PDB file of C-alpha atoms and ligand atoms in Angstrom:
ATOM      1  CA  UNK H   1      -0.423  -5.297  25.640  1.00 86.00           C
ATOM      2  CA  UNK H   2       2.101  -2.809  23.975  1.00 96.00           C
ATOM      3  CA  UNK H   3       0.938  -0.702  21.217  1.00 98.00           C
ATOM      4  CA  UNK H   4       3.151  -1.500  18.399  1.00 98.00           C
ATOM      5  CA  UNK H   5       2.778  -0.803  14.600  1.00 98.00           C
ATOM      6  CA  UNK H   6       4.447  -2.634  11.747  1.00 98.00           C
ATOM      7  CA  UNK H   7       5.241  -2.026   8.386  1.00 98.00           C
ATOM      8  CA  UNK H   8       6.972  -3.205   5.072  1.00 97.00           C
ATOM      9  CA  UNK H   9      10.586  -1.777   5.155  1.00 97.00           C
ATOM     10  CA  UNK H  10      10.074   1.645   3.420  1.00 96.00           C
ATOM     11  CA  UNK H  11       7.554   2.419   6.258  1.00 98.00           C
ATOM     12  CA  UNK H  12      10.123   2.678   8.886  1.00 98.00           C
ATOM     13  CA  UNK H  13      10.622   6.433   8.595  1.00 97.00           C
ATOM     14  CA  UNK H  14       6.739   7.566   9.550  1.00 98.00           C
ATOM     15  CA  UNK H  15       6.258   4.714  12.502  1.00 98.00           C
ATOM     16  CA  UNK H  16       7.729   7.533  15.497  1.00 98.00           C
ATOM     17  CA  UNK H  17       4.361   9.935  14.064  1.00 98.00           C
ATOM     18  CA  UNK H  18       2.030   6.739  14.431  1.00 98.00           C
ATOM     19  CA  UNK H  19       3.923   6.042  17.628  1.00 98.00           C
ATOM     20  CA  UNK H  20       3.105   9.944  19.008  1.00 98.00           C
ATOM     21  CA  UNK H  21      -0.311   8.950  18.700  1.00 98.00           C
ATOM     22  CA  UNK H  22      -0.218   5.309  19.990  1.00 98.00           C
ATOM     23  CA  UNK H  23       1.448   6.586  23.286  1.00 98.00           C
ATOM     24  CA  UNK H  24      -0.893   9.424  24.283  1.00 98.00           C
ATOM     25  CA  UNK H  25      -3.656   6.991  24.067  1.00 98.00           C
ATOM     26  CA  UNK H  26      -4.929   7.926  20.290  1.00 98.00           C
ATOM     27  CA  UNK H  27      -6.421   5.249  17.983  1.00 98.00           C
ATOM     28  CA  UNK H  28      -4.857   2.423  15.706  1.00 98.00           C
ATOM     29  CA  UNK H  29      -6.705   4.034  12.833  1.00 98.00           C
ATOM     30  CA  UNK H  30      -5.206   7.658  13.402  1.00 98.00           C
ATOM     31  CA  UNK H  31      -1.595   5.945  13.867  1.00 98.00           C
ATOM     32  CA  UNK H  32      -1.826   3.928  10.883  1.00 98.00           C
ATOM     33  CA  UNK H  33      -3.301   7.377   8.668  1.00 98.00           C
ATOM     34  CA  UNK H  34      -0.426   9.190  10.310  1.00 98.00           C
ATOM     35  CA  UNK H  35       1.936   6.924   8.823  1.00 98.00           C
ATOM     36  CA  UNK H  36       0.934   6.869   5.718  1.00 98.00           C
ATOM     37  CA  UNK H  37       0.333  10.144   5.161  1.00 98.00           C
ATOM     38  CA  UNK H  38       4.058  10.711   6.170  1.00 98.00           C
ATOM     39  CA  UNK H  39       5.096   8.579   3.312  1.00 98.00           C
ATOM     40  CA  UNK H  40       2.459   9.885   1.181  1.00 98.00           C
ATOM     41  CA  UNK H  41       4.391  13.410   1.522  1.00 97.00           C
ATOM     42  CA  UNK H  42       7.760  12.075   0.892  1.00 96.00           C
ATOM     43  CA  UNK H  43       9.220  12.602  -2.346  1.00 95.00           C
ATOM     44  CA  UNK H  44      12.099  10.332  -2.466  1.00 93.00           C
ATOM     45  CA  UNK H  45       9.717   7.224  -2.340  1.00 92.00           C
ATOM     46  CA  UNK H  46       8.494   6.523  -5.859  1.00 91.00           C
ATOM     47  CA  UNK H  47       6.445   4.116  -5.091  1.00 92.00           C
ATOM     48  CA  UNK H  48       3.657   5.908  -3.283  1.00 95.00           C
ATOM     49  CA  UNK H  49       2.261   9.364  -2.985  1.00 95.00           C
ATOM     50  CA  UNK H  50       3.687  12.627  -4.911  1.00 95.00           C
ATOM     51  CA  UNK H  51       6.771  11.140  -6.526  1.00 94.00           C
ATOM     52  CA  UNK H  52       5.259   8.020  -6.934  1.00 95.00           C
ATOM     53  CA  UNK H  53       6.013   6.475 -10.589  1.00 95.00           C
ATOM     54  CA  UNK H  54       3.011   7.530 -13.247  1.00 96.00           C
ATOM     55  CA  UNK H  55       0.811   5.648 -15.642  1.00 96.00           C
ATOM     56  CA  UNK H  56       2.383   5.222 -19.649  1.00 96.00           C
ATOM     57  CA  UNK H  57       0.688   8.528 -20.004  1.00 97.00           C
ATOM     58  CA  UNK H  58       2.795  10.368 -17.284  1.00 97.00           C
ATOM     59  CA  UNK H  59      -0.166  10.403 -14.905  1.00 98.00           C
ATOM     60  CA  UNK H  60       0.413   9.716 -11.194  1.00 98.00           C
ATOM     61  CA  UNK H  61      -2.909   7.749 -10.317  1.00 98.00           C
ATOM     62  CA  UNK H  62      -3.156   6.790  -6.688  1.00 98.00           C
ATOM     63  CA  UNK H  63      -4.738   3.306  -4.701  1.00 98.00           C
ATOM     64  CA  UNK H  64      -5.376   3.697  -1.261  1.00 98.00           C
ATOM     65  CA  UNK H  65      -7.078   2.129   1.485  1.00 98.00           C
ATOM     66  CA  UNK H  66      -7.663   2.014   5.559  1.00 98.00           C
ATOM     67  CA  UNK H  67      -9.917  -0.671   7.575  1.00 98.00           C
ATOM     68  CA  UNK H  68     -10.892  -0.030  11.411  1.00 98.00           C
ATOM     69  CA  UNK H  69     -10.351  -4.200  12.671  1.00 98.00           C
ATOM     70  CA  UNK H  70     -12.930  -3.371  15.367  1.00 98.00           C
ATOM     71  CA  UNK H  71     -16.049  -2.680  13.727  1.00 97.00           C
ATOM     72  CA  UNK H  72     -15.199  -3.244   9.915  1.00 97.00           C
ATOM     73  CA  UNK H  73     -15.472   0.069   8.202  1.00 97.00           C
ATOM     74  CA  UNK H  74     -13.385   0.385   5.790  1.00 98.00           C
ATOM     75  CA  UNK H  75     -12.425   2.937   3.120  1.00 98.00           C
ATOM     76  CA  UNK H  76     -10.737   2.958  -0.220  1.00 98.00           C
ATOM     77  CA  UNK H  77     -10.233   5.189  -3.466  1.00 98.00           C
ATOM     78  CA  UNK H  78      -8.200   3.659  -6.369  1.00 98.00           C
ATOM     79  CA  UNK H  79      -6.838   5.469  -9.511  1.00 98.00           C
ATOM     80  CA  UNK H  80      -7.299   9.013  -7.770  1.00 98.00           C
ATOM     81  CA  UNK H  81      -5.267  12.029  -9.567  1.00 98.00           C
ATOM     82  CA  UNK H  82      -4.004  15.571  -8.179  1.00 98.00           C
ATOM     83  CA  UNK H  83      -4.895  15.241  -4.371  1.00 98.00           C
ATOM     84  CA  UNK H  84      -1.332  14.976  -2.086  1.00 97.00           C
ATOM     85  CA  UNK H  85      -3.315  12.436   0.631  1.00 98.00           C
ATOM     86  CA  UNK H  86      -5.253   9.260  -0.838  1.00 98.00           C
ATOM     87  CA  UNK H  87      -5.414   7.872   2.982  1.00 98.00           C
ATOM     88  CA  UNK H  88      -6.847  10.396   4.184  1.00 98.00           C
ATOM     89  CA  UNK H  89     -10.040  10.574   1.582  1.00 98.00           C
ATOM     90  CA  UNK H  90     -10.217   6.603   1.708  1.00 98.00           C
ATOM     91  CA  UNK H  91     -10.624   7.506   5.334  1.00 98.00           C
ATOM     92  CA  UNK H  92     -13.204  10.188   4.932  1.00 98.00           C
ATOM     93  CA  UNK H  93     -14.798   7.435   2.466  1.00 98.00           C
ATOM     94  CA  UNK H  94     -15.461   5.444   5.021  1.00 97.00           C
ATOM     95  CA  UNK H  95     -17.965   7.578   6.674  1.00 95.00           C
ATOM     96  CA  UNK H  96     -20.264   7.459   3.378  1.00 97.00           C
ATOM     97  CA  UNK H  97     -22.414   5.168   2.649  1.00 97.00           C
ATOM     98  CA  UNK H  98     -19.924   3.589   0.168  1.00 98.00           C
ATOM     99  CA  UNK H  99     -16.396   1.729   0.527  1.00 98.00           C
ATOM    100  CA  UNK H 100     -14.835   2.345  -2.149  1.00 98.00           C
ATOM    101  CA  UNK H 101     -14.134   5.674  -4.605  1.00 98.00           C
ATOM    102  CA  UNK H 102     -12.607   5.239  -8.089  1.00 98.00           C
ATOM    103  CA  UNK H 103     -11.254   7.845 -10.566  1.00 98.00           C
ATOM    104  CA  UNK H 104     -13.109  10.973 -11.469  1.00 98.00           C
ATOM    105  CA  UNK H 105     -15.917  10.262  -8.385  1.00 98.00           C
ATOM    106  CA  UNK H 106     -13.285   9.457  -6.546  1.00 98.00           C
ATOM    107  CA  UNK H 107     -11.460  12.878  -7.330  1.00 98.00           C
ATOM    108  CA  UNK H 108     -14.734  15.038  -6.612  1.00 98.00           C
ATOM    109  CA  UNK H 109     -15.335  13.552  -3.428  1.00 98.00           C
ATOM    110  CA  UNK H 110     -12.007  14.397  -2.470  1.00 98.00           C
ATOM    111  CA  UNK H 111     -12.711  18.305  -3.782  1.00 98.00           C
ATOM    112  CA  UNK H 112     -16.173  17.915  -1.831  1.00 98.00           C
ATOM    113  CA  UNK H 113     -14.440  17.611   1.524  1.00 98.00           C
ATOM    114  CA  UNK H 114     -11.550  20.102   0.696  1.00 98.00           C
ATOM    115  CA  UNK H 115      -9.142  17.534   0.066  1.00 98.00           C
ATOM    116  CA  UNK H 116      -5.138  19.301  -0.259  1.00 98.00           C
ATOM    117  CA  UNK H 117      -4.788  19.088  -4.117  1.00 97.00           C
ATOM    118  CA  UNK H 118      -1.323  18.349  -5.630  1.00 97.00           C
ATOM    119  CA  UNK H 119       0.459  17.753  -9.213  1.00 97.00           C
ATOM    120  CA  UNK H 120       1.911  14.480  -7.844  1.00 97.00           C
ATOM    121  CA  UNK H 121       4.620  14.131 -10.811  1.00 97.00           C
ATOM    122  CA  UNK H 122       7.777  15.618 -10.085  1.00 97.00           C
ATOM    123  CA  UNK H 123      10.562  16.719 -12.260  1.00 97.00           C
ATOM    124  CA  UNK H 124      12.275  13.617 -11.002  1.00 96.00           C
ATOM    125  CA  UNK H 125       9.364  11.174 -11.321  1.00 96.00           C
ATOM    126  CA  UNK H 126       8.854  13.254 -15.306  1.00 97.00           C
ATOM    127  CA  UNK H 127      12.382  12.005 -16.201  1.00 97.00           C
ATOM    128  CA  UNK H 128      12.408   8.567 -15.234  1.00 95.00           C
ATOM    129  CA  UNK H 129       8.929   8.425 -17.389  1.00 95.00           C
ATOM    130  CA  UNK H 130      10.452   9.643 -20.010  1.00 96.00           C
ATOM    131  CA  UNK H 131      13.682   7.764 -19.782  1.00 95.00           C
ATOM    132  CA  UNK H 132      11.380   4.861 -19.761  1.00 93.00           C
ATOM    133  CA  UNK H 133       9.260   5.860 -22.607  1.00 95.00           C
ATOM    134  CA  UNK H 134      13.091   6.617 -24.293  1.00 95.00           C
ATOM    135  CA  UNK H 135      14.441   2.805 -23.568  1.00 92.00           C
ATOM    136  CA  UNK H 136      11.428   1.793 -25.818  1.00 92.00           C
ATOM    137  CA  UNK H 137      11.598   4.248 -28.639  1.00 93.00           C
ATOM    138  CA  UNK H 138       8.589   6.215 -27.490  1.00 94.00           C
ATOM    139  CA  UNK H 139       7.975   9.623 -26.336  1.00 96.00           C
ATOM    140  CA  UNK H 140       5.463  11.868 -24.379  1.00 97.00           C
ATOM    141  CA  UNK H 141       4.025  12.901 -27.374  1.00 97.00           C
ATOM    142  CA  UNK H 142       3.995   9.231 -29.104  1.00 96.00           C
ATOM    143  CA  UNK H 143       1.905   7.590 -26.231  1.00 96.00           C
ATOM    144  CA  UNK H 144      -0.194  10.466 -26.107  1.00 95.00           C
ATOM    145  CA  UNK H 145      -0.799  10.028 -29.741  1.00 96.00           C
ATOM    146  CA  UNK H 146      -1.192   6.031 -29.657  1.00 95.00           C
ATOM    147  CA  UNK H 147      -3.921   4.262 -30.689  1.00 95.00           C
ATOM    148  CA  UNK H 148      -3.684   1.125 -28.550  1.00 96.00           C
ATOM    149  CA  UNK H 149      -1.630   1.653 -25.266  1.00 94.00           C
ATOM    150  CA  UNK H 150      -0.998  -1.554 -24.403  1.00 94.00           C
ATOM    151  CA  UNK H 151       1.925  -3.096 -26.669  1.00 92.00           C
ATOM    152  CA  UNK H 152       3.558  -0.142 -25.286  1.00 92.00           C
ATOM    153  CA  UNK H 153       2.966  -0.811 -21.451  1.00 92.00           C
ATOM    154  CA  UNK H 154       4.073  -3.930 -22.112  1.00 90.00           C
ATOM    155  CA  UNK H 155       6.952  -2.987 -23.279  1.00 89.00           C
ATOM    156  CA  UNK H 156       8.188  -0.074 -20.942  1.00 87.00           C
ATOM    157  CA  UNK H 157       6.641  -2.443 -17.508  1.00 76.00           C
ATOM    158  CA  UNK H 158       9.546  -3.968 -15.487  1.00 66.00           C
ATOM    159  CA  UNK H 159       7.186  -4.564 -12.284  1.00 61.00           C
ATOM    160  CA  UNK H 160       8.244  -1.692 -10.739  1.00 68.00           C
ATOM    161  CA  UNK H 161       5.977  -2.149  -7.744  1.00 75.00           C
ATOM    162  CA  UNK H 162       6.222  -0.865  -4.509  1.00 82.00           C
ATOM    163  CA  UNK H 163       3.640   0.181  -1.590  1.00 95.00           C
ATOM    164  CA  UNK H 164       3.486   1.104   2.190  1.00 97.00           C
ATOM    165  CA  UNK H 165       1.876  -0.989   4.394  1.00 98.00           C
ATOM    166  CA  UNK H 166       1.180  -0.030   8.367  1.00 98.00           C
ATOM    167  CA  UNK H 167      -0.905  -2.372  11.129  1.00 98.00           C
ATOM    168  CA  UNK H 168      -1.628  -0.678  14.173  1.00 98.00           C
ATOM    169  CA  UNK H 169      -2.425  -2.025  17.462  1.00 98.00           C
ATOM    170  CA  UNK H 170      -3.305   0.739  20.511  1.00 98.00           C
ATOM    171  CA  UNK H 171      -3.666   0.882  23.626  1.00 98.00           C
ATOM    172  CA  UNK H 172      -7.287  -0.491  24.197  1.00 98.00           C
ATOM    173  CA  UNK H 173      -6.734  -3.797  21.578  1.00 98.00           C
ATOM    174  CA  UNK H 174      -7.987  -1.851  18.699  1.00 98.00           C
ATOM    175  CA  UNK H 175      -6.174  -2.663  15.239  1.00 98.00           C
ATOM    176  CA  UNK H 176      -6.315  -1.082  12.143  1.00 98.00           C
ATOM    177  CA  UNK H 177      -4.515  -1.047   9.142  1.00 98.00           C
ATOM    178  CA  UNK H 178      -3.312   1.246   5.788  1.00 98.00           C
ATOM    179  CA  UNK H 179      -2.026   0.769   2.639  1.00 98.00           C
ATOM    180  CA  UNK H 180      -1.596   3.675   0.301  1.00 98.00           C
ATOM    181  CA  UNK H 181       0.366   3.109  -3.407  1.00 98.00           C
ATOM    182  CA  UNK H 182       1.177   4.569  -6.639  1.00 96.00           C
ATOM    183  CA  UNK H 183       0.566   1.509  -8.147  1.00 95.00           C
ATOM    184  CA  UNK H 184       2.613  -0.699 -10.883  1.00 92.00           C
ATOM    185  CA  UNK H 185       4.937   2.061 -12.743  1.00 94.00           C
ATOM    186  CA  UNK H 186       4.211   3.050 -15.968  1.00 94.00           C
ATOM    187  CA  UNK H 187       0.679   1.032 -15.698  1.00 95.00           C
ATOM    188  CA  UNK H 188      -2.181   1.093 -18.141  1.00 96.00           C
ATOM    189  CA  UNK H 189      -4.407   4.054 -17.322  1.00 97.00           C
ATOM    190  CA  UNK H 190      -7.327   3.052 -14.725  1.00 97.00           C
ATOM    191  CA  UNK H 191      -5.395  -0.675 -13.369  1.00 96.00           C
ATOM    192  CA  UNK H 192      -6.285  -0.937 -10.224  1.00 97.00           C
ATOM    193  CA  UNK H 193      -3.824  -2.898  -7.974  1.00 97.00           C
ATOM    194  CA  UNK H 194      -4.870  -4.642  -4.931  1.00 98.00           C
ATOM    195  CA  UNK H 195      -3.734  -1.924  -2.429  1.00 98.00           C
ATOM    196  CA  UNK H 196      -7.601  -0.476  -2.013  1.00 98.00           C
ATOM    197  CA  UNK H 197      -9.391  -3.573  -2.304  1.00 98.00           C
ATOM    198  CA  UNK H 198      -9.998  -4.356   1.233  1.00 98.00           C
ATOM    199  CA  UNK H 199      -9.131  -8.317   1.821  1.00 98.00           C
ATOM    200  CA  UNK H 200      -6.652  -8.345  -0.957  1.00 98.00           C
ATOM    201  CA  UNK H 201      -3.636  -5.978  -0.059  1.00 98.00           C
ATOM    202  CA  UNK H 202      -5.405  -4.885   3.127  1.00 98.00           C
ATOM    203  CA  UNK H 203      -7.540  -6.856   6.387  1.00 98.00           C
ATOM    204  CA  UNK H 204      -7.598  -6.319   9.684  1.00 98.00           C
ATOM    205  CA  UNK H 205      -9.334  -7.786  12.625  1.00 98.00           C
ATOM    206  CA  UNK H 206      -8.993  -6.766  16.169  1.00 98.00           C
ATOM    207  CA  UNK H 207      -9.172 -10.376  17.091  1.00 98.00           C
ATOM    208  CA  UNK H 208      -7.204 -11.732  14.956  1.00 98.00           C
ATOM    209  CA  UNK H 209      -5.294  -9.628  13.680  1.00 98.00           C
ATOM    210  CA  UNK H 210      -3.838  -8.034   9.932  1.00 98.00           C
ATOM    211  CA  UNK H 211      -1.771  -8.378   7.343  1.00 98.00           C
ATOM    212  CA  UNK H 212      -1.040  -6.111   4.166  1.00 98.00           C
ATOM    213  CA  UNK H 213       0.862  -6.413   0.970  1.00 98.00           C
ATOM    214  CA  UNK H 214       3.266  -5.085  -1.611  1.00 97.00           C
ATOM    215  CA  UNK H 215       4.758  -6.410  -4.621  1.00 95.00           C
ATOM    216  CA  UNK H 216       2.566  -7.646  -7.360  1.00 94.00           C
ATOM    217  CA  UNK H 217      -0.524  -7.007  -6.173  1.00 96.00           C
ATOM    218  CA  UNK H 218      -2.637  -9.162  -9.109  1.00 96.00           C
ATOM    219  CA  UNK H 219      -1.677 -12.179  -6.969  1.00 97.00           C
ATOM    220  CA  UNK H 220      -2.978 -10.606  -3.406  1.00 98.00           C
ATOM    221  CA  UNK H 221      -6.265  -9.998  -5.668  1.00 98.00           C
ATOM    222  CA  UNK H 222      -6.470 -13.586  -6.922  1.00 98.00           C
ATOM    223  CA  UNK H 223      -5.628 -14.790  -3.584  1.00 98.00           C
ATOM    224  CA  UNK H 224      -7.656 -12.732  -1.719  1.00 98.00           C
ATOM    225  CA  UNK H 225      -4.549 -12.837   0.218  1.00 98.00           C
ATOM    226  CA  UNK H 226      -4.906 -10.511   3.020  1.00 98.00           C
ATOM    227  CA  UNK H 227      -8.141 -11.942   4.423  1.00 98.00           C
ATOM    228  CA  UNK H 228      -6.849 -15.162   3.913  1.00 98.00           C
ATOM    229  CA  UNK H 229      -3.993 -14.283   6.257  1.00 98.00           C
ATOM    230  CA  UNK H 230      -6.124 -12.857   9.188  1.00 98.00           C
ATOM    231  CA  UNK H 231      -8.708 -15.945   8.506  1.00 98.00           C
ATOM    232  CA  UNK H 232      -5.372 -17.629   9.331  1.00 98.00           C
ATOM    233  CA  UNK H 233      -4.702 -15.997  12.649  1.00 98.00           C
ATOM    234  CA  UNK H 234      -8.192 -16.130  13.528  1.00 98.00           C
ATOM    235  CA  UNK H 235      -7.609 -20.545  13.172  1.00 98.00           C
ATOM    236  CA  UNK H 236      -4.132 -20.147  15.801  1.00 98.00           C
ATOM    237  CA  UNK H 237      -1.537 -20.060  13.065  1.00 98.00           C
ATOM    238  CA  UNK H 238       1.587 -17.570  14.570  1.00 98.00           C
ATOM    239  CA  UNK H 239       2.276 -15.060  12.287  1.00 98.00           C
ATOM    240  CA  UNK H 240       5.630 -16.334  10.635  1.00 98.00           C
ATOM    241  CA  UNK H 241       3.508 -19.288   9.348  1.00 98.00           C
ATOM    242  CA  UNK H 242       0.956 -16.811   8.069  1.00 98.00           C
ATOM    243  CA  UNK H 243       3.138 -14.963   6.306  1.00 98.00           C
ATOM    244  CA  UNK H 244       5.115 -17.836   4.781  1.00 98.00           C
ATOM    245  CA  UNK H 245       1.604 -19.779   3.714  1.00 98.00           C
ATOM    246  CA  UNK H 246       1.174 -16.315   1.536  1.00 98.00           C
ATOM    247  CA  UNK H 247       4.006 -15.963   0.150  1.00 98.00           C
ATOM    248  CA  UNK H 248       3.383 -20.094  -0.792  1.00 98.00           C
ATOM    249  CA  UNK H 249      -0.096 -19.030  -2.239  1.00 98.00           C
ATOM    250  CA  UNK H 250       1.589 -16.586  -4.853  1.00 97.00           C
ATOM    251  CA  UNK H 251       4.512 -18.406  -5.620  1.00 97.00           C
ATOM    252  CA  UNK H 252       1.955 -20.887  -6.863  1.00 97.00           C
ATOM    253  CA  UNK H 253       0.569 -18.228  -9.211  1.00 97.00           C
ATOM    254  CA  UNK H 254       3.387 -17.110 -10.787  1.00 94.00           C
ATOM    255  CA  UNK H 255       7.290 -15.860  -9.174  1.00 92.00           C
ATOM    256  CA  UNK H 256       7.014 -12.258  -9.589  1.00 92.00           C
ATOM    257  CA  UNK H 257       7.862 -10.046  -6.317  1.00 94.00           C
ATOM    258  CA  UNK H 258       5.457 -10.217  -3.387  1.00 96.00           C
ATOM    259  CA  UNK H 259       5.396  -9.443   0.585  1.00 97.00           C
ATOM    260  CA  UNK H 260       3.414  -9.712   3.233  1.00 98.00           C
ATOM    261  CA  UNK H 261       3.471  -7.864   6.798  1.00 98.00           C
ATOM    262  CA  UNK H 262       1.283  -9.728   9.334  1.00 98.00           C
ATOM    263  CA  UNK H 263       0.488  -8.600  13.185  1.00 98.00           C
ATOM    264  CA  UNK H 264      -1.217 -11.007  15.549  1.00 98.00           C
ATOM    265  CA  UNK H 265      -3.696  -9.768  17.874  1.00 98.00           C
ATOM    266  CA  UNK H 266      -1.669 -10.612  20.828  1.00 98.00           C
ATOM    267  CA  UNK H 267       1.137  -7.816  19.222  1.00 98.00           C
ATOM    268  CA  UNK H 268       3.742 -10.647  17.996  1.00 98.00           C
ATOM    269  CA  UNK H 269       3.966 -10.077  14.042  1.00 98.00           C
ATOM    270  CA  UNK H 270       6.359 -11.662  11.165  1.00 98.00           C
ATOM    271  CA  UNK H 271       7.128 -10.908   7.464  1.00 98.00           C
ATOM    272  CA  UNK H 272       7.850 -12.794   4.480  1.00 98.00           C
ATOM    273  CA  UNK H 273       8.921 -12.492   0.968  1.00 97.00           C
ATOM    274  CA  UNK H 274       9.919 -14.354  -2.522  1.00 96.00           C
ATOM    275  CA  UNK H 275      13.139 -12.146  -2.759  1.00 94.00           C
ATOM    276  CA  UNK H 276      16.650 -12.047  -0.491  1.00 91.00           C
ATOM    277  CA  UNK H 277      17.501  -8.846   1.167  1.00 91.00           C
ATOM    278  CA  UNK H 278      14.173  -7.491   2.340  1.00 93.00           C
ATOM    279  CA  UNK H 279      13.303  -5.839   5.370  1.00 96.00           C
ATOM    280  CA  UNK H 280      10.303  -5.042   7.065  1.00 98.00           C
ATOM    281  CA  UNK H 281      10.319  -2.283  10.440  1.00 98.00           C
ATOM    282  CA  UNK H 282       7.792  -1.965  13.473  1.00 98.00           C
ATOM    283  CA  UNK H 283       8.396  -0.202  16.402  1.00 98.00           C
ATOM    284  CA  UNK H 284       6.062  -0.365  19.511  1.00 98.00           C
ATOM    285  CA  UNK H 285       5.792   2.874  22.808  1.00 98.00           C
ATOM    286  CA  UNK H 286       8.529   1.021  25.044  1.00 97.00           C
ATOM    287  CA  UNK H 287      11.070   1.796  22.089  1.00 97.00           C
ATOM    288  CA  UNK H 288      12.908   4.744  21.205  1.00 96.00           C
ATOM    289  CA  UNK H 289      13.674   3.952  17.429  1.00 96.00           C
ATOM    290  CA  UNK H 290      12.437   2.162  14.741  1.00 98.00           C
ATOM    291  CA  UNK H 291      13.498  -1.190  14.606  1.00 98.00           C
ATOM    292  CA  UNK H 292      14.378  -3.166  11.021  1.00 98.00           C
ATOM    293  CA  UNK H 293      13.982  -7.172  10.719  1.00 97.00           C
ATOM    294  CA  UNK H 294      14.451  -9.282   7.915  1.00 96.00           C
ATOM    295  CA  UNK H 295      11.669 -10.749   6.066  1.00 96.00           C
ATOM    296  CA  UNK H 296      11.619 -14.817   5.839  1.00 96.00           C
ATOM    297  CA  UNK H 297      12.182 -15.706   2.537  1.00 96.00           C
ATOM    298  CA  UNK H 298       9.569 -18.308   1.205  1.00 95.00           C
ATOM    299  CA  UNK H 299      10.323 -20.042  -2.653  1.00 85.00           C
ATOM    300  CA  UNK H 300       8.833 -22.847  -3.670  1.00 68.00           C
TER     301      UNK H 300
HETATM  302  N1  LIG O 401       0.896  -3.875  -4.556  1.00 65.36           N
HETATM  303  C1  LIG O 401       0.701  -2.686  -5.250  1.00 65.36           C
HETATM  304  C2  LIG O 401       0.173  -2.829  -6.591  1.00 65.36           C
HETATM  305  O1  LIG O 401       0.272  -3.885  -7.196  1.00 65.36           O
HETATM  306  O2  LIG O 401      -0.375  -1.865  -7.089  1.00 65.36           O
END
């Protein structure tokens, strides 16, 4: 079988690092850490990492999460401030006794194992707060001072959502799969979004197969959407079937954007979506570039 990894569409820039390690014979889970730290680094997405979009209070509080499809592990932090690589302490959770790190623990774990710390707000990502705050009559200072939160988020939230998704599969039929996120812009301080709770924006199993999400990730939590996918695979539905039954399962919850990635254990993999226009990328060692592919678009 080919190694390959896929992603959702604003992954397609880090799959030639995961790709590196795929082709000298390295691991799904390093490929799939690679990648995300890659887009984890990059600025100009504000949807994950440093110059990701912050809470109402102008804090950038991170959701992360990695799963090894072979034997299960899987690690996760969620709502984790100042450090520039959530993947890579979800990973490092994994080898604890726990699964999942939130918040303050979360943030001294990552100081425990010398985790790169980072202001993850950027002048850029300050100014669209704050023009955000300014389209609602409120300020730095005025959220700061509020008593309830809230009516505020409530009014500033336009579902700016966005992740990264990667699923790996190397050279010896190992998959694994990551999903690292700023979360819903301009959230309530301490939501959680479904990006490091394993089975909802993230499964894997290497014989099956995975699947990962972005968009509104309150549905993948109430769908349990990723595990439902691989469960899925692991029954002999193809991938673009997968992927369209998820986007069904949403839809039925309420419209609001949502996408699923999905790779089949035997390397074939599909996408789907509730909105027009959207790509996702994969690339696998016989190919030279990143590839792009439309998502299937799924409505009712
Ligand atoms: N899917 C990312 C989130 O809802 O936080």
């Amino acid at each position: 079988m080919t190694p390959i990894i896929v992603a959702s569409g604003n992954g397609a820039k880090a799959l030639p690092d995961g790709i590196r390690i795929l082709r000298r014979g390295g691991s799904a889970l390093d490929a799939v850490e690679a990648c995300a730290r890659y887009v984890e680094a990059d600025v100009s997405d504000v949807s994950v990492g440093r110059g990701g979009l912050p809470n109402i209070l102008g804090v950038v509080e991170l959701d992360a999460s990695i799963v090894d499809g072979t034997t299960h592990r899987a690690g996760a932090v969620a709502a984790l401030v100042g450090f520039h690589h959530p993947i890579s302490v979800a990973r490092r959770v994994m080898d604890t006794p726990h699964m999942l790190l939130v918040g303050d623990g979360a943030a001294r774990f990552a100081a425990e194992i010398g985790a790169e710390k980072i202001q993850n707000l950027t002048p850029s990502t300050r100014k669209l707060w704050i023009e955000a705050l300014a389209a609602v009559g409120a300020t730095p200072a005025s959220v700061r001072r509020a008593k309830k939160l809230l009516p505020i988020v409530k009014r500033v939230i336009a579902k700016r959502l966005g992740t990264v998704n990667f699923i790996a599969l190397d050279r010896k039929g190992n998959i694994a799969s990551a999903v690292t996120t700023s979360g819903w812009g301009y959230k309530y301080p301490g939501r959680v979004g479904d990006s490091p709770i394993v089975g909802a924006g993230n499964y894997c199993d290497t014989i099956a197969g995975g699947a990962c999400c972005t968009g509104y990730g309150e549905l993948a939590m109430r769908n349990l959407t990723a595990k439902t996918a691989v469960d899925r695979l692991a029954e002999g539905m193809r991938p673009a079937s997968v992927a369209r039954e998820a986007i069904m399962d949403a839809n039925a919850l309420d419209p609001a954007p949502f996408n699923i990635v999905v790779l089949a254990a035997d390397g074939t993999h599909a996408s789907a979506t509730n909105r027009a226009g959207r790509q996702y990328a994969f690339m696998d060692t016989s190919m030279t570039e990143t590839a792009t592919k439309a998502r299937l678009v799924a409505r009712e």
